[in-house]
Amino acid sequence: MSALGPLEVERRCSLFLCFALAVVGFSVGLNALLKANQARSYINQLVVPHGIIDLGIHDVFATGAVITAICAFLTIFTGVFCAFTWCPIKHKASLLRIQSWVLFFCAAWLFATLVSYDYFFANRSAQITVNLRGLPIPEPVMQRLANLLNFTRAYRDVYFFKLVAVIPWLTFISAVVTGVVLQLAAGRADASSSNTEQQEKRDRVGP
């Protein structure tokens, strides 16, 4: 075992991989939020006299924002945890367990949010509503308007929403794997500490 702790290479590799995938997940999430805002602004600019146009994407937008935030947290945590692998720290087993539970918590949070997001992505569509002088426009007319604007209403047909539905799952898997590696490293650190204490006791007692 190296002086820096158990499973040093495995911890560094898994933390770096989780960091990289979290950065990618954050990037695709942020890109989707920006693109969605651009689409919303474009629709809102199509204002007719005495009319109001609104693009309703709150469901997928809200869950996508949470996914982006979780990936940002994972980026920060794994970056800091990776830096710790170069630092000789006492009570390493406790620190490794704390790190693993932080990653498990983020992974569970990400999993729950991804399930909701993927449900919205697969089954729902953007809602375009137009009111003229307070009167709503019928759905067939709205569909024709969407076709004329070349606007895809189904979330599953929008490429930047599709990226968010796929890429963060890799981040989730890497977070779980990294958490398991950290738990294994904590177990080895405990075993090493116990062996060291027993050896010190034998040395004090003498032959």
PDB file of N, CA and C in Angstrom, residues 26-101:
ATOM      1  N   PHE A  26     -22.747  18.690 -16.841  1.00  0.00           N
ATOM      2  CA  PHE A  26     -23.047  20.098 -16.571  1.00  0.00           C
ATOM      3  C   PHE A  26     -23.102  20.899 -17.867  1.00  0.00           C
ATOM      4  N   SER A  27     -22.187  20.603 -18.787  1.00  0.00           N
ATOM      5  CA  SER A  27     -22.129  21.349 -20.051  1.00  0.00           C
ATOM      6  C   SER A  27     -23.378  21.131 -20.895  1.00  0.00           C
ATOM      7  N   VAL A  28     -23.793  19.854 -21.036  1.00  0.00           N
ATOM      8  CA  VAL A  28     -24.983  19.595 -21.856  1.00  0.00           C
ATOM      9  C   VAL A  28     -26.242  20.135 -21.172  1.00  0.00           C
ATOM     10  N   GLY A  29     -26.270  20.096 -19.847  1.00  0.00           N
ATOM     11  CA  GLY A  29     -27.418  20.658 -19.142  1.00  0.00           C
ATOM     12  C   GLY A  29     -27.506  22.162 -19.301  1.00  0.00           C
ATOM     13  N   LEU A  30     -26.361  22.832 -19.158  1.00  0.00           N
ATOM     14  CA  LEU A  30     -26.349  24.287 -19.320  1.00  0.00           C
ATOM     15  C   LEU A  30     -26.692  24.676 -20.749  1.00  0.00           C
ATOM     16  N   ASN A  31     -26.174  23.908 -21.712  1.00  0.00           N
ATOM     17  CA  ASN A  31     -26.491  24.186 -23.116  1.00  0.00           C
ATOM     18  C   ASN A  31     -27.993  24.044 -23.379  1.00  0.00           C
ATOM     19  N   ALA A  32     -28.606  23.006 -22.804  1.00  0.00           N
ATOM     20  CA  ALA A  32     -30.046  22.804 -22.994  1.00  0.00           C
ATOM     21  C   ALA A  32     -30.847  23.948 -22.381  1.00  0.00           C
ATOM     22  N   LEU A  33     -30.428  24.409 -21.208  1.00  0.00           N
ATOM     23  CA  LEU A  33     -31.142  25.523 -20.574  1.00  0.00           C
ATOM     24  C   LEU A  33     -31.037  26.791 -21.412  1.00  0.00           C
ATOM     25  N   LEU A  34     -29.851  27.049 -21.950  1.00  0.00           N
ATOM     26  CA  LEU A  34     -29.669  28.241 -22.784  1.00  0.00           C
ATOM     27  C   LEU A  34     -30.479  28.142 -24.073  1.00  0.00           C
ATOM     28  N   LYS A  35     -30.440  26.954 -24.715  1.00  0.00           N
ATOM     29  CA  LYS A  35     -31.208  26.768 -25.950  1.00  0.00           C
ATOM     30  C   LYS A  35     -32.710  26.888 -25.688  1.00  0.00           C
ATOM     31  N   ALA A  36     -33.160  26.338 -24.572  1.00  0.00           N
ATOM     32  CA  ALA A  36     -34.582  26.429 -24.235  1.00  0.00           C
ATOM     33  C   ALA A  36     -34.992  27.878 -23.996  1.00  0.00           C
ATOM     34  N   ASN A  37     -34.135  28.633 -23.340  1.00  0.00           N
ATOM     35  CA  ASN A  37     -34.436  30.054 -23.126  1.00  0.00           C
ATOM     36  C   ASN A  37     -34.476  30.822 -24.442  1.00  0.00           C
ATOM     37  N   GLN A  38     -33.569  30.459 -25.359  1.00  0.00           N
ATOM     38  CA  GLN A  38     -33.577  31.102 -26.672  1.00  0.00           C
ATOM     39  C   GLN A  38     -34.871  30.802 -27.418  1.00  0.00           C
ATOM     40  N   ALA A  39     -35.306  29.532 -27.367  1.00  0.00           N
ATOM     41  CA  ALA A  39     -36.562  29.164 -28.026  1.00  0.00           C
ATOM     42  C   ALA A  39     -37.745  29.895 -27.396  1.00  0.00           C
ATOM     43  N   ARG A  40     -37.726  29.994 -26.076  1.00  0.00           N
ATOM     44  CA  ARG A  40     -38.811  30.702 -25.389  1.00  0.00           C
ATOM     45  C   ARG A  40     -38.820  32.183 -25.769  1.00  0.00           C
ATOM     46  N   SER A  41     -37.644  32.786 -25.851  1.00  0.00           N
ATOM     47  CA  SER A  41     -37.564  34.202 -26.234  1.00  0.00           C
ATOM     48  C   SER A  41     -38.044  34.410 -27.665  1.00  0.00           C
ATOM     49  N   TYR A  42     -37.692  33.462 -28.545  1.00  0.00           N
ATOM     50  CA  TYR A  42     -38.112  33.572 -29.943  1.00  0.00           C
ATOM     51  C   TYR A  42     -39.631  33.517 -30.062  1.00  0.00           C
ATOM     52  N   ILE A  43     -40.237  32.574 -29.330  1.00  0.00           N
ATOM     53  CA  ILE A  43     -41.698  32.458 -29.366  1.00  0.00           C
ATOM     54  C   ILE A  43     -42.354  33.701 -28.774  1.00  0.00           C
ATOM     55  N   ASN A  44     -41.790  34.192 -27.680  1.00  0.00           N
ATOM     56  CA  ASN A  44     -42.386  35.362 -27.027  1.00  0.00           C
ATOM     57  C   ASN A  44     -42.285  36.621 -27.878  1.00  0.00           C
ATOM     58  N   GLN A  45     -41.313  36.646 -28.786  1.00  0.00           N
ATOM     59  CA  GLN A  45     -41.162  37.810 -29.657  1.00  0.00           C
ATOM     60  C   GLN A  45     -42.224  37.853 -30.753  1.00  0.00           C
ATOM     61  N   LEU A  46     -42.879  36.717 -30.987  1.00  0.00           N
ATOM     62  CA  LEU A  46     -43.907  36.657 -32.026  1.00  0.00           C
ATOM     63  C   LEU A  46     -45.233  37.177 -31.469  1.00  0.00           C
ATOM     64  N   VAL A  47     -45.221  38.397 -31.061  1.00  0.00           N
ATOM     65  CA  VAL A  47     -46.408  38.980 -30.432  1.00  0.00           C
ATOM     66  C   VAL A  47     -47.300  39.591 -31.499  1.00  0.00           C
ATOM     67  N   VAL A  48     -48.529  39.153 -31.506  1.00  0.00           N
ATOM     68  CA  VAL A  48     -49.514  39.713 -32.428  1.00  0.00           C
ATOM     69  C   VAL A  48     -50.253  40.840 -31.709  1.00  0.00           C
ATOM     70  N   PRO A  49     -50.918  41.730 -32.433  1.00  0.00           N
ATOM     71  CA  PRO A  49     -51.642  42.824 -31.781  1.00  0.00           C
ATOM     72  C   PRO A  49     -52.673  42.304 -30.776  1.00  0.00           C
ATOM     73  N   HIS A  50     -52.598  42.809 -29.575  1.00  0.00           N
ATOM     74  CA  HIS A  50     -53.521  42.445 -28.492  1.00  0.00           C
ATOM     75  C   HIS A  50     -53.442  40.952 -28.163  1.00  0.00           C
ATOM     76  N   GLY A  51     -52.299  40.330 -28.457  1.00  0.00           N
ATOM     77  CA  GLY A  51     -52.162  38.901 -28.191  1.00  0.00           C
ATOM     78  C   GLY A  51     -50.963  38.591 -27.312  1.00  0.00           C
ATOM     79  N   ILE A  52     -51.004  37.425 -26.678  1.00  0.00           N
ATOM     80  CA  ILE A  52     -49.915  36.953 -25.823  1.00  0.00           C
ATOM     81  C   ILE A  52     -49.560  35.537 -26.254  1.00  0.00           C
ATOM     82  N   ILE A  53     -48.283  35.298 -26.517  1.00  0.00           N
ATOM     83  CA  ILE A  53     -47.793  33.975 -26.896  1.00  0.00           C
ATOM     84  C   ILE A  53     -46.856  33.478 -25.797  1.00  0.00           C
ATOM     85  N   ASP A  54     -47.044  32.235 -25.388  1.00  0.00           N
ATOM     86  CA  ASP A  54     -46.213  31.679 -24.319  1.00  0.00           C
ATOM     87  C   ASP A  54     -45.805  30.259 -24.674  1.00  0.00           C
ATOM     88  N   LEU A  55     -44.546  29.922 -24.356  1.00  0.00           N
ATOM     89  CA  LEU A  55     -44.022  28.574 -24.571  1.00  0.00           C
ATOM     90  C   LEU A  55     -43.879  27.897 -23.217  1.00  0.00           C
ATOM     91  N   GLY A  56     -44.679  26.871 -22.986  1.00  0.00           N
ATOM     92  CA  GLY A  56     -44.658  26.187 -21.694  1.00  0.00           C
ATOM     93  C   GLY A  56     -43.768  24.961 -21.705  1.00  0.00           C
ATOM     94  N   ILE A  57     -42.591  25.080 -21.088  1.00  0.00           N
ATOM     95  CA  ILE A  57     -41.650  23.956 -20.985  1.00  0.00           C
ATOM     96  C   ILE A  57     -41.159  23.830 -19.539  1.00  0.00           C
ATOM     97  N   HIS A  58     -42.009  24.211 -18.603  1.00  0.00           N
ATOM     98  CA  HIS A  58     -41.560  24.273 -17.213  1.00  0.00           C
ATOM     99  C   HIS A  58     -41.143  22.904 -16.689  1.00  0.00           C
ATOM    100  N   ASP A  59     -41.862  21.845 -17.060  1.00  0.00           N
ATOM    101  CA  ASP A  59     -41.568  20.522 -16.513  1.00  0.00           C
ATOM    102  C   ASP A  59     -40.151  20.072 -16.848  1.00  0.00           C
ATOM    103  N   VAL A  60     -39.811  20.065 -18.128  1.00  0.00           N
ATOM    104  CA  VAL A  60     -38.489  19.602 -18.533  1.00  0.00           C
ATOM    105  C   VAL A  60     -37.417  20.637 -18.182  1.00  0.00           C
ATOM    106  N   PHE A  61     -37.772  21.909 -18.163  1.00  0.00           N
ATOM    107  CA  PHE A  61     -36.796  22.954 -17.837  1.00  0.00           C
ATOM    108  C   PHE A  61     -36.390  22.875 -16.364  1.00  0.00           C
ATOM    109  N   ALA A  62     -37.370  22.690 -15.483  1.00  0.00           N
ATOM    110  CA  ALA A  62     -37.076  22.646 -14.046  1.00  0.00           C
ATOM    111  C   ALA A  62     -36.229  21.432 -13.683  1.00  0.00           C
ATOM    112  N   THR A  63     -36.609  20.262 -14.186  1.00  0.00           N
ATOM    113  CA  THR A  63     -35.822  19.067 -13.882  1.00  0.00           C
ATOM    114  C   THR A  63     -34.448  19.135 -14.535  1.00  0.00           C
ATOM    115  N   GLY A  64     -34.363  19.708 -15.730  1.00  0.00           N
ATOM    116  CA  GLY A  64     -33.064  19.878 -16.377  1.00  0.00           C
ATOM    117  C   GLY A  64     -32.155  20.804 -15.592  1.00  0.00           C
ATOM    118  N   ALA A  65     -32.733  21.838 -14.984  1.00  0.00           N
ATOM    119  CA  ALA A  65     -31.941  22.754 -14.158  1.00  0.00           C
ATOM    120  C   ALA A  65     -31.389  22.044 -12.925  1.00  0.00           C
ATOM    121  N   VAL A  66     -32.190  21.166 -12.326  1.00  0.00           N
ATOM    122  CA  VAL A  66     -31.724  20.408 -11.161  1.00  0.00           C
ATOM    123  C   VAL A  66     -30.600  19.458 -11.561  1.00  0.00           C
ATOM    124  N   ILE A  67     -30.750  18.776 -12.688  1.00  0.00           N
ATOM    125  CA  ILE A  67     -29.697  17.886 -13.182  1.00  0.00           C
ATOM    126  C   ILE A  67     -28.403  18.655 -13.402  1.00  0.00           C
ATOM    127  N   THR A  68     -28.509  19.827 -13.994  1.00  0.00           N
ATOM    128  CA  THR A  68     -27.328  20.658 -14.225  1.00  0.00           C
ATOM    129  C   THR A  68     -26.668  21.049 -12.909  1.00  0.00           C
ATOM    130  N   ALA A  69     -27.468  21.394 -11.915  1.00  0.00           N
ATOM    131  CA  ALA A  69     -26.926  21.777 -10.610  1.00  0.00           C
ATOM    132  C   ALA A  69     -26.221  20.602  -9.933  1.00  0.00           C
ATOM    133  N   ILE A  70     -26.814  19.411 -10.008  1.00  0.00           N
ATOM    134  CA  ILE A  70     -26.193  18.238  -9.393  1.00  0.00           C
ATOM    135  C   ILE A  70     -24.859  17.933 -10.061  1.00  0.00           C
ATOM    136  N   CYS A  71     -24.810  18.021 -11.377  1.00  0.00           N
ATOM    137  CA  CYS A  71     -23.550  17.795 -12.088  1.00  0.00           C
ATOM    138  C   CYS A  71     -22.506  18.832 -11.691  1.00  0.00           C
ATOM    139  N   ALA A  72     -22.945  20.059 -11.438  1.00  0.00           N
ATOM    140  CA  ALA A  72     -22.017  21.093 -10.972  1.00  0.00           C
ATOM    141  C   ALA A  72     -21.471  20.733  -9.591  1.00  0.00           C
ATOM    142  N   PHE A  73     -22.344  20.260  -8.700  1.00  0.00           N
ATOM    143  CA  PHE A  73     -21.893  19.838  -7.373  1.00  0.00           C
ATOM    144  C   PHE A  73     -20.895  18.689  -7.476  1.00  0.00           C
ATOM    145  N   LEU A  74     -21.202  17.706  -8.326  1.00  0.00           N
ATOM    146  CA  LEU A  74     -20.294  16.573  -8.501  1.00  0.00           C
ATOM    147  C   LEU A  74     -18.949  17.023  -9.057  1.00  0.00           C
ATOM    148  N   THR A  75     -18.958  17.998  -9.950  1.00  0.00           N
ATOM    149  CA  THR A  75     -17.702  18.530 -10.478  1.00  0.00           C
ATOM    150  C   THR A  75     -16.849  19.103  -9.352  1.00  0.00           C
ATOM    151  N   ILE A  76     -17.470  19.877  -8.475  1.00  0.00           N
ATOM    152  CA  ILE A  76     -16.734  20.490  -7.361  1.00  0.00           C
ATOM    153  C   ILE A  76     -16.249  19.426  -6.385  1.00  0.00           C
ATOM    154  N   PHE A  77     -17.142  18.534  -5.976  1.00  0.00           N
ATOM    155  CA  PHE A  77     -16.787  17.526  -4.977  1.00  0.00           C
ATOM    156  C   PHE A  77     -15.671  16.609  -5.468  1.00  0.00           C
ATOM    157  N   THR A  78     -15.818  16.075  -6.681  1.00  0.00           N
ATOM    158  CA  THR A  78     -14.806  15.144  -7.176  1.00  0.00           C
ATOM    159  C   THR A  78     -13.473  15.844  -7.416  1.00  0.00           C
ATOM    160  N   GLY A  79     -13.504  17.104  -7.818  1.00  0.00           N
ATOM    161  CA  GLY A  79     -12.257  17.848  -7.972  1.00  0.00           C
ATOM    162  C   GLY A  79     -11.531  18.000  -6.646  1.00  0.00           C
ATOM    163  N   VAL A  80     -12.280  18.330  -5.593  1.00  0.00           N
ATOM    164  CA  VAL A  80     -11.681  18.466  -4.259  1.00  0.00           C
ATOM    165  C   VAL A  80     -11.213  17.114  -3.735  1.00  0.00           C
ATOM    166  N   PHE A  81     -12.043  16.072  -3.898  1.00  0.00           N
ATOM    167  CA  PHE A  81     -11.671  14.744  -3.412  1.00  0.00           C
ATOM    168  C   PHE A  81     -10.432  14.226  -4.131  1.00  0.00           C
ATOM    169  N   CYS A  82     -10.327  14.519  -5.416  1.00  0.00           N
ATOM    170  CA  CYS A  82      -9.153  14.084  -6.172  1.00  0.00           C
ATOM    171  C   CYS A  82      -7.901  14.784  -5.648  1.00  0.00           C
ATOM    172  N   ALA A  83      -8.019  16.050  -5.288  1.00  0.00           N
ATOM    173  CA  ALA A  83      -6.875  16.776  -4.725  1.00  0.00           C
ATOM    174  C   ALA A  83      -6.451  16.168  -3.390  1.00  0.00           C
ATOM    175  N   PHE A  84      -7.420  15.649  -2.621  1.00  0.00           N
ATOM    176  CA  PHE A  84      -7.107  15.037  -1.332  1.00  0.00           C
ATOM    177  C   PHE A  84      -6.241  13.791  -1.475  1.00  0.00           C
ATOM    178  N   THR A  85      -6.269  13.130  -2.636  1.00  0.00           N
ATOM    179  CA  THR A  85      -5.476  11.907  -2.800  1.00  0.00           C
ATOM    180  C   THR A  85      -3.981  12.195  -2.774  1.00  0.00           C
ATOM    181  N   TRP A  86      -3.599  13.444  -2.953  1.00  0.00           N
ATOM    182  CA  TRP A  86      -2.179  13.819  -2.886  1.00  0.00           C
ATOM    183  C   TRP A  86      -1.790  14.350  -1.506  1.00  0.00           C
ATOM    184  N   CYS A  87      -2.738  14.365  -0.569  1.00  0.00           N
ATOM    185  CA  CYS A  87      -2.470  14.945   0.749  1.00  0.00           C
ATOM    186  C   CYS A  87      -2.421  13.841   1.805  1.00  0.00           C
ATOM    187  N   PRO A  88      -1.336  13.782   2.579  1.00  0.00           N
ATOM    188  CA  PRO A  88      -1.287  12.829   3.695  1.00  0.00           C
ATOM    189  C   PRO A  88      -2.182  13.312   4.831  1.00  0.00           C
ATOM    190  N   ILE A  89      -3.301  12.633   5.045  1.00  0.00           N
ATOM    191  CA  ILE A  89      -4.296  13.069   6.024  1.00  0.00           C
ATOM    192  C   ILE A  89      -4.517  11.955   7.046  1.00  0.00           C
ATOM    193  N   LYS A  90      -4.603  12.353   8.315  1.00  0.00           N
ATOM    194  CA  LYS A  90      -4.922  11.388   9.360  1.00  0.00           C
ATOM    195  C   LYS A  90      -6.410  11.032   9.294  1.00  0.00           C
ATOM    196  N   HIS A  91      -6.748   9.924   9.930  1.00  0.00           N
ATOM    197  CA  HIS A  91      -8.138   9.438   9.946  1.00  0.00           C
ATOM    198  C   HIS A  91      -8.658   9.294   8.507  1.00  0.00           C
ATOM    199  N   LYS A  92      -7.838   8.693   7.673  1.00  0.00           N
ATOM    200  CA  LYS A  92      -8.175   8.590   6.253  1.00  0.00           C
ATOM    201  C   LYS A  92      -9.443   7.776   6.023  1.00  0.00           C
ATOM    202  N   ALA A  93      -9.661   6.732   6.805  1.00  0.00           N
ATOM    203  CA  ALA A  93     -10.844   5.891   6.596  1.00  0.00           C
ATOM    204  C   ALA A  93     -12.127   6.699   6.776  1.00  0.00           C
ATOM    205  N   SER A  94     -12.171   7.522   7.815  1.00  0.00           N
ATOM    206  CA  SER A  94     -13.368   8.343   8.048  1.00  0.00           C
ATOM    207  C   SER A  94     -13.582   9.329   6.911  1.00  0.00           C
ATOM    208  N   LEU A  95     -12.499   9.939   6.450  1.00  0.00           N
ATOM    209  CA  LEU A  95     -12.608  10.898   5.352  1.00  0.00           C
ATOM    210  C   LEU A  95     -13.093  10.221   4.075  1.00  0.00           C
ATOM    211  N   LEU A  96     -12.588   9.024   3.802  1.00  0.00           N
ATOM    212  CA  LEU A  96     -13.005   8.298   2.601  1.00  0.00           C
ATOM    213  C   LEU A  96     -14.484   7.931   2.672  1.00  0.00           C
ATOM    214  N   ARG A  97     -14.942   7.559   3.847  1.00  0.00           N
ATOM    215  CA  ARG A  97     -16.365   7.221   3.985  1.00  0.00           C
ATOM    216  C   ARG A  97     -17.244   8.456   3.785  1.00  0.00           C
ATOM    217  N   ILE A  98     -16.815   9.575   4.322  1.00  0.00           N
ATOM    218  CA  ILE A  98     -17.579  10.812   4.113  1.00  0.00           C
ATOM    219  C   ILE A  98     -17.656  11.139   2.625  1.00  0.00           C
ATOM    220  N   GLN A  99     -16.521  11.012   1.938  1.00  0.00           N
ATOM    221  CA  GLN A  99     -16.502  11.283   0.499  1.00  0.00           C
ATOM    222  C   GLN A  99     -17.446  10.350  -0.247  1.00  0.00           C
ATOM    223  N   SER A 100     -17.421   9.071   0.107  1.00  0.00           N
ATOM    224  CA  SER A 100     -18.272   8.108  -0.602  1.00  0.00           C
ATOM    225  C   SER A 100     -19.748   8.411  -0.374  1.00  0.00           C
ATOM    226  N   TRP A 101     -20.126   8.776   0.854  1.00  0.00           N
ATOM    227  CA  TRP A 101     -21.538   9.058   1.122  1.00  0.00           C
ATOM    228  C   TRP A 101     -21.990  10.347   0.461  1.00  0.00           C
TER     229      TRP A 101
END
